Coordinates of C-alpha atoms and ligand atoms in Angstrom, one line a residue:
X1 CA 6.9 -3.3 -21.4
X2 CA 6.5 0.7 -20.8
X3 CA 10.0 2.2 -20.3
X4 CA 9.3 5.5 -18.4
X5 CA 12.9 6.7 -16.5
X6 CA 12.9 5.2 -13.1
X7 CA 15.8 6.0 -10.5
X8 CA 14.7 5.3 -7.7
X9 CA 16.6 2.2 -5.4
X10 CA 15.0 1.5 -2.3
X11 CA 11.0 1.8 -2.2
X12 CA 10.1 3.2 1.5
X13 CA 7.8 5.7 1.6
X14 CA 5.5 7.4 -0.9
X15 CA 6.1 11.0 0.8
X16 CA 8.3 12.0 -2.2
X17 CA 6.9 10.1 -5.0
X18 CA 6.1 12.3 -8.1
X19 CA 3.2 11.8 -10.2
X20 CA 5.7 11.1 -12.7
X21 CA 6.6 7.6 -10.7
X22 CA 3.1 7.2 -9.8
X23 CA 2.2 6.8 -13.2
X24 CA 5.0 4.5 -14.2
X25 CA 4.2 2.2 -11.7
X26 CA 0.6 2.2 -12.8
X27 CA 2.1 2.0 -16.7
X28 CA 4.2 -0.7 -15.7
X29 CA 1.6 -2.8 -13.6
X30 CA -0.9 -2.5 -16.1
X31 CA 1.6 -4.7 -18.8
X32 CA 1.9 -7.3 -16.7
X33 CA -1.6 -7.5 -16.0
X34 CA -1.7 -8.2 -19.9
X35 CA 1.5 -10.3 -18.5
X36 CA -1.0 -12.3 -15.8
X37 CA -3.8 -12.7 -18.1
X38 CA -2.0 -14.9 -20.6
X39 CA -1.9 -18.9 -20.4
X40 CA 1.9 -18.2 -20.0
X41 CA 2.1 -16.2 -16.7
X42 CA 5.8 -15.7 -16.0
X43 CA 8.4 -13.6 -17.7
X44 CA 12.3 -14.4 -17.6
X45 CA 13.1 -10.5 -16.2
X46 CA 14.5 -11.2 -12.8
X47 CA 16.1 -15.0 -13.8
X48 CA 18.7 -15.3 -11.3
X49 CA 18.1 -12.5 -9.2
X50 CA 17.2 -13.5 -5.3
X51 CA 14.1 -11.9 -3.9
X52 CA 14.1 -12.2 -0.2
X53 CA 10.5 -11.8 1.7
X54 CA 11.5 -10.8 5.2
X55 CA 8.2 -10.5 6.9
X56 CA 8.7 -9.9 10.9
X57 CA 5.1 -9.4 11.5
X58 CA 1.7 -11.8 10.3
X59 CA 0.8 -11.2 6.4
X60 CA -1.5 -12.8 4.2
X61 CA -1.7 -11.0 1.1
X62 CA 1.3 -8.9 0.8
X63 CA 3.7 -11.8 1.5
X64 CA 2.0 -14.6 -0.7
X65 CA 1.5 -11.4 -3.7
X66 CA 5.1 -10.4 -3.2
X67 CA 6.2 -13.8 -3.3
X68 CA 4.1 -14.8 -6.4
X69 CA 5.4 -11.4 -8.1
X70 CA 8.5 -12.5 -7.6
X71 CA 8.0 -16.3 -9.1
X72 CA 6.4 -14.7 -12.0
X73 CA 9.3 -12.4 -12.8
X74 CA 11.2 -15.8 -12.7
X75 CA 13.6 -14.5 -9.5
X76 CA 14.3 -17.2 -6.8
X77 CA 12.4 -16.4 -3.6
X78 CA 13.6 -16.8 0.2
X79 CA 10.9 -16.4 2.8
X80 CA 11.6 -15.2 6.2
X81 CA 9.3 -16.1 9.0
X82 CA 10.6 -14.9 12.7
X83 CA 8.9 -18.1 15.0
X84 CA 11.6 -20.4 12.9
X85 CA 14.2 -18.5 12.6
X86 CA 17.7 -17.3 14.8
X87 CA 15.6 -14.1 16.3
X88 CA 14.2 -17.1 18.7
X89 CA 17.8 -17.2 19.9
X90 CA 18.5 -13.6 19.9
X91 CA 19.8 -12.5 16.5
X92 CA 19.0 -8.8 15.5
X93 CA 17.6 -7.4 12.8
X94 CA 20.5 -6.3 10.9
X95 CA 22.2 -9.5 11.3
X96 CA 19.2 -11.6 10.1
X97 CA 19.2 -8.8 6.5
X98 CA 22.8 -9.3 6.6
X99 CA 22.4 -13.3 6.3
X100 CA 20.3 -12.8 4.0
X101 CA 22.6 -10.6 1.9
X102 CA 25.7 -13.0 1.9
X103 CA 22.9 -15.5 0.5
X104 CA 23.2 -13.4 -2.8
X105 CA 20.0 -11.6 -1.9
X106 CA 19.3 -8.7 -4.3
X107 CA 16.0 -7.2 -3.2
X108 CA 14.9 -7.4 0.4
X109 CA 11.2 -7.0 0.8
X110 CA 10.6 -5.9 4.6
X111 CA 7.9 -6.3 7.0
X112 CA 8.4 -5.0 10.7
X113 CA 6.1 -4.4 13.7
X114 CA 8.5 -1.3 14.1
X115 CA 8.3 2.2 11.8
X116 CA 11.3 2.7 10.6
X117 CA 12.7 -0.5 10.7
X118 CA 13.1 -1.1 6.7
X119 CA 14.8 2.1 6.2
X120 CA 17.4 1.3 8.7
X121 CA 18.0 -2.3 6.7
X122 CA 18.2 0.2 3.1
X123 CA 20.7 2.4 5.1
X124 CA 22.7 -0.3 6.5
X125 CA 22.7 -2.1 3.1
X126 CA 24.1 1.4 1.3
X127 CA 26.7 2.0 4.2
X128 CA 28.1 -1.8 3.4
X129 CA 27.7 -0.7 -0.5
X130 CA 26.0 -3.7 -1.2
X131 CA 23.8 -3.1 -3.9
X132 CA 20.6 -4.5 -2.3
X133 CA 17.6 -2.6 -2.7
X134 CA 14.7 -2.7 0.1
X135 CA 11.1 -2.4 -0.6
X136 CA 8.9 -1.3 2.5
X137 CA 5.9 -4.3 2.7
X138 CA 4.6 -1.9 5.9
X139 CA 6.6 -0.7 8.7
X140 CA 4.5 -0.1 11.9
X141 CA 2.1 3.1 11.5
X142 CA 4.5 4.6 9.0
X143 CA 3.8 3.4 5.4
X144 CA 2.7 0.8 3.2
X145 CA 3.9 1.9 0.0
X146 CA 2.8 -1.2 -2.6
X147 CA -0.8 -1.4 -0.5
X148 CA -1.6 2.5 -1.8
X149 CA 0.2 1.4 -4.8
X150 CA -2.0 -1.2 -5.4
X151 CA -5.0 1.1 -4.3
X152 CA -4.2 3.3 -6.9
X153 CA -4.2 0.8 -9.8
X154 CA -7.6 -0.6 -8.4
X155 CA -9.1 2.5 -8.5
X156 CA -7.6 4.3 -11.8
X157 CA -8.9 0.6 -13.3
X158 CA -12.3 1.3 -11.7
X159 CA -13.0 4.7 -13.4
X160 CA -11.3 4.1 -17.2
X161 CA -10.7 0.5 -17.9
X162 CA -9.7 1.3 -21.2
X163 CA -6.7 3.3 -20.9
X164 CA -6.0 4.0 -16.6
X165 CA -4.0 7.1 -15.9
X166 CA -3.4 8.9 -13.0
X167 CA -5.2 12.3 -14.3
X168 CA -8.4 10.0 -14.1
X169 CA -8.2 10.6 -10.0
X170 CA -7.8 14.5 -10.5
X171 CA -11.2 16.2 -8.6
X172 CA -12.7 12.5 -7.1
X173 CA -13.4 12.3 -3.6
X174 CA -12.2 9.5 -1.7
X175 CA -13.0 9.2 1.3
X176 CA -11.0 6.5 4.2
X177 CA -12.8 5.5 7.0
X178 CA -11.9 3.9 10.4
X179 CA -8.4 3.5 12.4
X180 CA -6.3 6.1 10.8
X181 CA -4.1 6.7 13.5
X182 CA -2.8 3.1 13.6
X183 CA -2.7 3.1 9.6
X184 CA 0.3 2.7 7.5
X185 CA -2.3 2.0 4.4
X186 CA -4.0 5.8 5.7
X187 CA -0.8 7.2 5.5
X188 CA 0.5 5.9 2.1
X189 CA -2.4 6.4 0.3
X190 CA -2.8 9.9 1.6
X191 CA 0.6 10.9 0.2
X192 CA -0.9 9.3 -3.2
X193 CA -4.0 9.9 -3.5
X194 CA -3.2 13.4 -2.9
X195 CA -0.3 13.5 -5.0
X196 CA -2.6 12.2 -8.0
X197 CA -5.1 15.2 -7.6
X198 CA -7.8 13.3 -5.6
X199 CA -9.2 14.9 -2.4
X200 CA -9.4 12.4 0.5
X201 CA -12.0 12.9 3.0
X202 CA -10.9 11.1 6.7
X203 CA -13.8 9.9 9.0
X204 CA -13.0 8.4 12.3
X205 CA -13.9 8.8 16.2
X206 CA -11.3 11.8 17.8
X207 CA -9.4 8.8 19.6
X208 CA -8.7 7.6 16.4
X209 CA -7.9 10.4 14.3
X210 CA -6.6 13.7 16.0
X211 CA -6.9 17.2 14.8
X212 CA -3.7 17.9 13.8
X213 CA -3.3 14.4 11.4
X214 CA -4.0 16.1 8.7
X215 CA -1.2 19.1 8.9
X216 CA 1.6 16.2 8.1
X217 CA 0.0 15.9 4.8
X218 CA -0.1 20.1 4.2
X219 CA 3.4 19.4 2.3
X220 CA 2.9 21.5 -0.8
X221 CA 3.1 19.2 -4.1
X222 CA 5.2 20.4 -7.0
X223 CA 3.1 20.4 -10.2
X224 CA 3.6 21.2 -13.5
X225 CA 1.8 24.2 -13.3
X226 CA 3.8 25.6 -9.7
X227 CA 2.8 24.4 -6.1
X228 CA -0.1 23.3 -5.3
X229 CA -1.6 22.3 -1.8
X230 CA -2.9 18.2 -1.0
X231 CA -6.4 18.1 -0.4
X232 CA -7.2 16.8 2.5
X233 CA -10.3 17.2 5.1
X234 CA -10.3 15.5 8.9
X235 CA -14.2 14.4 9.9
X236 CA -15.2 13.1 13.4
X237 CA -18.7 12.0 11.9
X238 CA -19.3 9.7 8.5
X239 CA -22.2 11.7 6.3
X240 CA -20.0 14.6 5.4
X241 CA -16.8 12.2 4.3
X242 CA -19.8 10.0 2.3
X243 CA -21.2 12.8 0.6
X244 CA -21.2 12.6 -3.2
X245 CA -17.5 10.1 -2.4
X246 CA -16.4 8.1 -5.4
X247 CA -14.8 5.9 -3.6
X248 CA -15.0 4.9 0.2
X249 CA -11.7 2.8 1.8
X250 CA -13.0 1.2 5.2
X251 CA -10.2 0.3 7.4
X252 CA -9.5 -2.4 10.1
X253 CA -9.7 -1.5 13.7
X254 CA -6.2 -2.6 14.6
X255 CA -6.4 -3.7 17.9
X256 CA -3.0 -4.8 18.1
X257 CA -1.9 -1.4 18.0
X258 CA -4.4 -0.1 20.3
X259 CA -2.7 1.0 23.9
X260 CA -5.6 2.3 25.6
X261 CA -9.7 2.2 25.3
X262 CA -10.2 4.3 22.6
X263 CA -13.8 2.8 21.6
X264 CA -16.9 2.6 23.6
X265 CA -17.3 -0.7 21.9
X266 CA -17.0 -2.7 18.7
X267 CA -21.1 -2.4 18.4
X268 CA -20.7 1.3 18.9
X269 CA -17.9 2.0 16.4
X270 CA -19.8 0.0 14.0
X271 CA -23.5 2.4 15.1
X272 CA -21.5 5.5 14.1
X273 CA -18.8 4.3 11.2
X274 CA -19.7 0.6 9.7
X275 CA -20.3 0.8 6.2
X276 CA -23.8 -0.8 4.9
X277 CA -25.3 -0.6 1.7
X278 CA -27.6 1.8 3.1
X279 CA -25.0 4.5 4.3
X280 CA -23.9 4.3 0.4
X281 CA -26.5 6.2 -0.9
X282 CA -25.0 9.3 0.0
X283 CA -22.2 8.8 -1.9
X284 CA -21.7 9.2 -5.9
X285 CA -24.7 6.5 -7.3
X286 CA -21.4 4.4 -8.9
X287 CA -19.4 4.8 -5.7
X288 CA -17.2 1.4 -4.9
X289 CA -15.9 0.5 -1.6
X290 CA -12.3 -0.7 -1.1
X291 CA -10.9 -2.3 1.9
X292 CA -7.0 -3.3 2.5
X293 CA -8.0 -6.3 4.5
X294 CA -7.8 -8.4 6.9
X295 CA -11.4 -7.3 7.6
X296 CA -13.1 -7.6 11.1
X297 CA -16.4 -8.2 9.4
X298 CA -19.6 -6.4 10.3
X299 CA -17.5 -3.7 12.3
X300 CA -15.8 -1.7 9.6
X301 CA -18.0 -3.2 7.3
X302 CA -21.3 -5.4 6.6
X303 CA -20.6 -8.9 5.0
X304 CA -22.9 -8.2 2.0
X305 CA -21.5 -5.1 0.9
X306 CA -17.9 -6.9 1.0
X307 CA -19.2 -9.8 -1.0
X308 CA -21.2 -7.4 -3.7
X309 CA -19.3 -7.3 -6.7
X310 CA -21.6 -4.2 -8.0
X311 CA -20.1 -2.3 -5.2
X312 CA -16.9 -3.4 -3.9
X313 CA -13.5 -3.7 -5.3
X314 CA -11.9 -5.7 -2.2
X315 CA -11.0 -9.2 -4.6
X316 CA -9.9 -6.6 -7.2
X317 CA -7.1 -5.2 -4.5
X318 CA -5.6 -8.6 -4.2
X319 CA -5.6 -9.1 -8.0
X320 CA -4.2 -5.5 -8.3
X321 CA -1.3 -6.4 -6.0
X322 CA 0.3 -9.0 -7.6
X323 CA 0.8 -6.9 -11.1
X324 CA 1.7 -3.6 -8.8
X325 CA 4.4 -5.5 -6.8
X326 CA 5.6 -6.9 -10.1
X327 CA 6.0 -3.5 -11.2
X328 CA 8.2 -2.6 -8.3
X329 CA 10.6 -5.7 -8.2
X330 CA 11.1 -4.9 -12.3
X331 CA 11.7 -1.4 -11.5
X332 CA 13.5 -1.7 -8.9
X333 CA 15.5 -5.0 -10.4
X334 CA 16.2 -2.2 -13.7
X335 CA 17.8 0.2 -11.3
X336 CA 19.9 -2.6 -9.8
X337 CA 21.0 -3.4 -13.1
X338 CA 22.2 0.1 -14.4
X339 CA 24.6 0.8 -11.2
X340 CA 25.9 -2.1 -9.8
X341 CA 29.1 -1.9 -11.4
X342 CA 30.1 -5.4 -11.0
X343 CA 29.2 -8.5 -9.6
X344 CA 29.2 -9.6 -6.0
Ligands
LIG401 C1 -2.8 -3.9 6.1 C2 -1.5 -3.9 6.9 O1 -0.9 -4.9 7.2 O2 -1.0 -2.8 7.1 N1 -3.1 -5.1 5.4 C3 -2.5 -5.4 4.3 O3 -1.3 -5.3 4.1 N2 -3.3 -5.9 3.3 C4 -3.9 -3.4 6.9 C5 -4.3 -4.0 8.2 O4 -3.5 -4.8 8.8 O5 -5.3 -3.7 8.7

């Protein structure tokens, strides 16, 4: 297992990750893919530690990947769902985390409907000095730190099987299409992306991606060469954000999170912005489309090009999750280990 310096506790938001981190997490994720492609599947590293998977809002994939990372790294697992538990009879938030610590919980994986709401569960668990670390599994529009995590690995995998590093994204074009300003996935792999030298090319409708979006992102990124500015371009039309991409990320129309009418219709949208095999041949000849899922298909995206394995990388994602959030709980579970003084 790679052994690169890792400090940081609680995994929130990707806004000040260094490339240094990115790369050990893609280090570490790629040994235990070596890890998952054994007969023997599960390493001892988190034996008696308590994972607990607190997932306020509907998941698929990250909860059943965080929850087999977690089985794999040998911890015991909780899982939280909020239609059978106490919230039904009024318990908060910080008193259903706080359960869950005096369970012997060590990492808290977080889900919420609400931005914001895992950081306030890391903060609480640091004012209470309890020596529980909290991973962000997507927090309302903010972030989604282990999706773009898992993007990342998918993608460096993509262009140099043999040895994946971060420099490998330094000068592509990637380009994310669809409902950015409901995103957390937009938003963490943004910070990223960008962080790892790629420039990201944003395509949506105006309702769905305002001018100014792209200013949060201006932070300048400390290199090793000085300070250097994220590369990132706002597009109200597709062709220019397809043109020459390496790699296109369609994302879901999240109706949920959709106050107003901000789309003629779902026909329309899909007119001006679905991806089709045919819209692909603007991009880079070996371009390969990625989407976080779940996928409204033939909106965002035709069913063939989903289902072409020449083309897109969407059952890769999911495999890349479970080594990525495997490399976070280990991380994180090291970190845990070097200053918890002494046990609960
Ligand atoms: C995303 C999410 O929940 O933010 N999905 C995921 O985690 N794989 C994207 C979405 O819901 O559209």
């Amino acid at each position: 297992m790679t052994n690169l310096a890792w400090t940081r506790r609680h995994i929130i938001s990707l806004a000040d990750f260094s490339p240094t981190e990115y790369e050990s997490v893609l280090q570490t994720a790629l040994s235990f893919q070596g890890v998952l492609s054994r007969r023997t599947k599960k390493v001892p590293t988190l034996q008696g530690q308590v994972v607990a998977n607190l997932f306020f809002e509907p998941s698929t994939r990250t909860r059943s990947s965080f929850e087999l990372a977690a089985k794999r790294l040998s911890a015991d697992t909780l899982n939280f769902s909020p239609g059978s538990s106490s919230l039904t009879k009024g318990e908060t938030i910080l008193d259903t985390a706080k359960t869950y610590l005096a369970m012997g919980t060590d990492l808290m994986v977080i889900r919420h409907q609400g931005s914001g709401v895992p950081a306030t569960i890391a903060q609480e668990m640091d004012r209470l000095d309890a020596g529980v670390w909290v991973l962000n599994a997507g927090d309302g529009q903010h972030e989604h730190p282990s999706q773009a995590l898992l993007d990342l690995l998918t993608i460096c995998n993509s262009i140099n099987p043999d040895q994946p590093t971060i420099e490998d994204l330094r000068g592509k074009k990637i380009a994310i299409i669809g409902d950015i300003l409901h995103s957390r996935v937009a938003r963490s792999n943004l910070w990223s992306l960008t962080a790892c030298g790629a420039e990201v090319h944003l395509a949506a409708p105006p309702t769905l991606l305002p001018k100014a979006f792209a200013d949060a992102f201006s932070t300048p990124l400390e290199t090793e060469k000085g300070k250097a500015l994220r590369q990132v371009f706002v597009h109200w039309q597709l062709a220019p954000a397809l043109e020459d991409a390496d790699f296109v990320m369609a994302l879901r129309l999240q109706k949920e999170r959709m106050t107003g009418h901000l789309l003629p219709s779902l026909r329309e949208y899909h007119r001006q912005f679905g991806l089709t095999r045919d819209r692909l041949k603007a991009c880079n000849p070996k371009v390969k489309v990625l989407h976080p899922g779940p996928t409204n298909r033939g909106v965002e995206i035709t069913s063939d090009l989903m289902d072409d394995p020449q083309l897109s990388l969407v059952s890769k994602q999911v495999a890349s999750g479970v080594a990525v959030r495997m490399a976070l709980l280990y991380l994180m579970g090291g970190t845990r280990a070097s200053t918890t003084l002494s046990p609960r």
